[in-house]
């Protein structure tokens, strides 16, 4: 589901309007750093849902605290010290896609639940994604930090990896199909809600095609 966003507006202010229009009971809402807002977190949990947010510079204090927490533990692991009791680790199976080998690992902790002053936070996480390109000749590493209202009994480290991998996979597939195959990125639609309507139509085309096994 989508909501029309005024050109002077952005996704932060549009998100609450969208959330009010859907049933959040039992839902897990996953979003990038732009959606990492306290009021949105409260709205989701009070409606019976949970959230998983990535954290970047728009929440500077939160990002700093999470990075510092995991930096100390990563340093200990590099010195071959055992994992501290307040941390848990999880690993995703190695995936081979489009000539690349991908490996994901995650570290989670409840140590910052009270320090962060973030409503309903139950865990923070550090997810590392390693990708080997060109038959292993070149390697890239991406690290993502985040927080979630899902407690360890609701989501283990491995389950968090799967949820995030599924979310990013859907996002990448959708944007690729819309921008490359349907040429949405090259279409300049700025009159009224034309851009919004085009996105809805393209999403529908992509979704129906994928559901029916068509390659577009």
Short mmCIF file of N, CA and C in Angstrom, two decimals, residues 2 27 29 32 39 65 69 82 84 103-104 119-120 122 142 146 157 173 189 195 198 211 214:
data_model
loop_
_atom_site.label_atom_id
_atom_site.label_comp_id
_atom_site.label_asym_id
_atom_site.label_seq_id
_atom_site.Cartn_x
_atom_site.Cartn_y
_atom_site.Cartn_z
N UNK A 2 0.45 2.26 -0.71
CA UNK A 2 1.22 3.49 -0.79
C UNK A 2 0.34 4.67 -0.44
N UNK A 27 1.78 -7.48 12.70
CA UNK A 27 2.65 -7.15 11.57
C UNK A 27 4.05 -6.79 12.05
N UNK A 29 6.94 -4.32 10.80
CA UNK A 29 7.23 -3.23 9.87
C UNK A 29 8.73 -3.02 9.83
N UNK A 32 13.97 1.67 6.38
CA UNK A 32 15.32 2.20 6.39
C UNK A 32 15.42 3.36 7.37
N UNK A 39 7.98 8.45 17.17
CA UNK A 39 6.51 8.47 17.11
C UNK A 39 5.97 7.32 16.26
N UNK A 65 25.78 5.28 19.95
CA UNK A 65 25.73 4.33 21.05
C UNK A 65 25.78 2.88 20.55
N UNK A 69 28.92 0.24 21.18
CA UNK A 69 28.67 -1.03 21.86
C UNK A 69 29.28 -2.20 21.09
N UNK A 82 36.35 -14.80 24.01
CA UNK A 82 34.99 -15.35 23.85
C UNK A 82 33.95 -14.24 23.80
N UNK A 84 31.02 -12.00 24.75
CA UNK A 84 30.47 -11.60 26.05
C UNK A 84 29.04 -12.08 26.20
N UNK A 103 27.47 -13.54 2.12
CA UNK A 103 27.46 -14.12 3.46
C UNK A 103 27.05 -13.02 4.44
N UNK A 104 26.10 -13.32 5.32
CA UNK A 104 25.64 -12.35 6.31
C UNK A 104 25.83 -12.89 7.71
N UNK A 119 11.42 4.20 22.51
CA UNK A 119 10.21 3.48 22.92
C UNK A 119 10.15 2.06 22.35
N UNK A 120 9.94 1.11 23.27
CA UNK A 120 9.69 -0.29 22.92
C UNK A 120 10.89 -1.02 22.32
N UNK A 122 13.76 -3.54 22.05
CA UNK A 122 14.03 -4.80 22.75
C UNK A 122 15.40 -5.36 22.43
N UNK A 142 29.63 -4.56 3.81
CA UNK A 142 28.67 -3.54 4.23
C UNK A 142 28.23 -3.85 5.65
N UNK A 146 21.11 -1.26 13.67
CA UNK A 146 19.68 -1.04 13.80
C UNK A 146 19.14 -1.43 15.16
N UNK A 157 18.70 -14.21 16.46
CA UNK A 157 19.59 -13.56 15.50
C UNK A 157 19.38 -14.07 14.07
N UNK A 173 14.40 -5.95 -5.78
CA UNK A 173 13.69 -6.49 -6.94
C UNK A 173 12.68 -5.48 -7.47
N UNK A 189 7.60 12.75 -14.04
CA UNK A 189 6.18 12.99 -13.81
C UNK A 189 6.02 13.84 -12.57
N UNK A 195 3.18 10.96 -10.52
CA UNK A 195 4.29 10.08 -10.15
C UNK A 195 3.84 8.99 -9.20
N UNK A 198 1.82 6.43 -11.18
CA UNK A 198 2.69 5.61 -12.00
C UNK A 198 3.36 4.53 -11.17
N UNK A 211 4.22 -12.97 -9.70
CA UNK A 211 3.30 -13.98 -9.19
C UNK A 211 2.98 -15.04 -10.24
N UNK A 214 6.31 -14.65 -14.77
CA UNK A 214 6.79 -13.97 -15.97
C UNK A 214 8.05 -13.19 -15.67
#
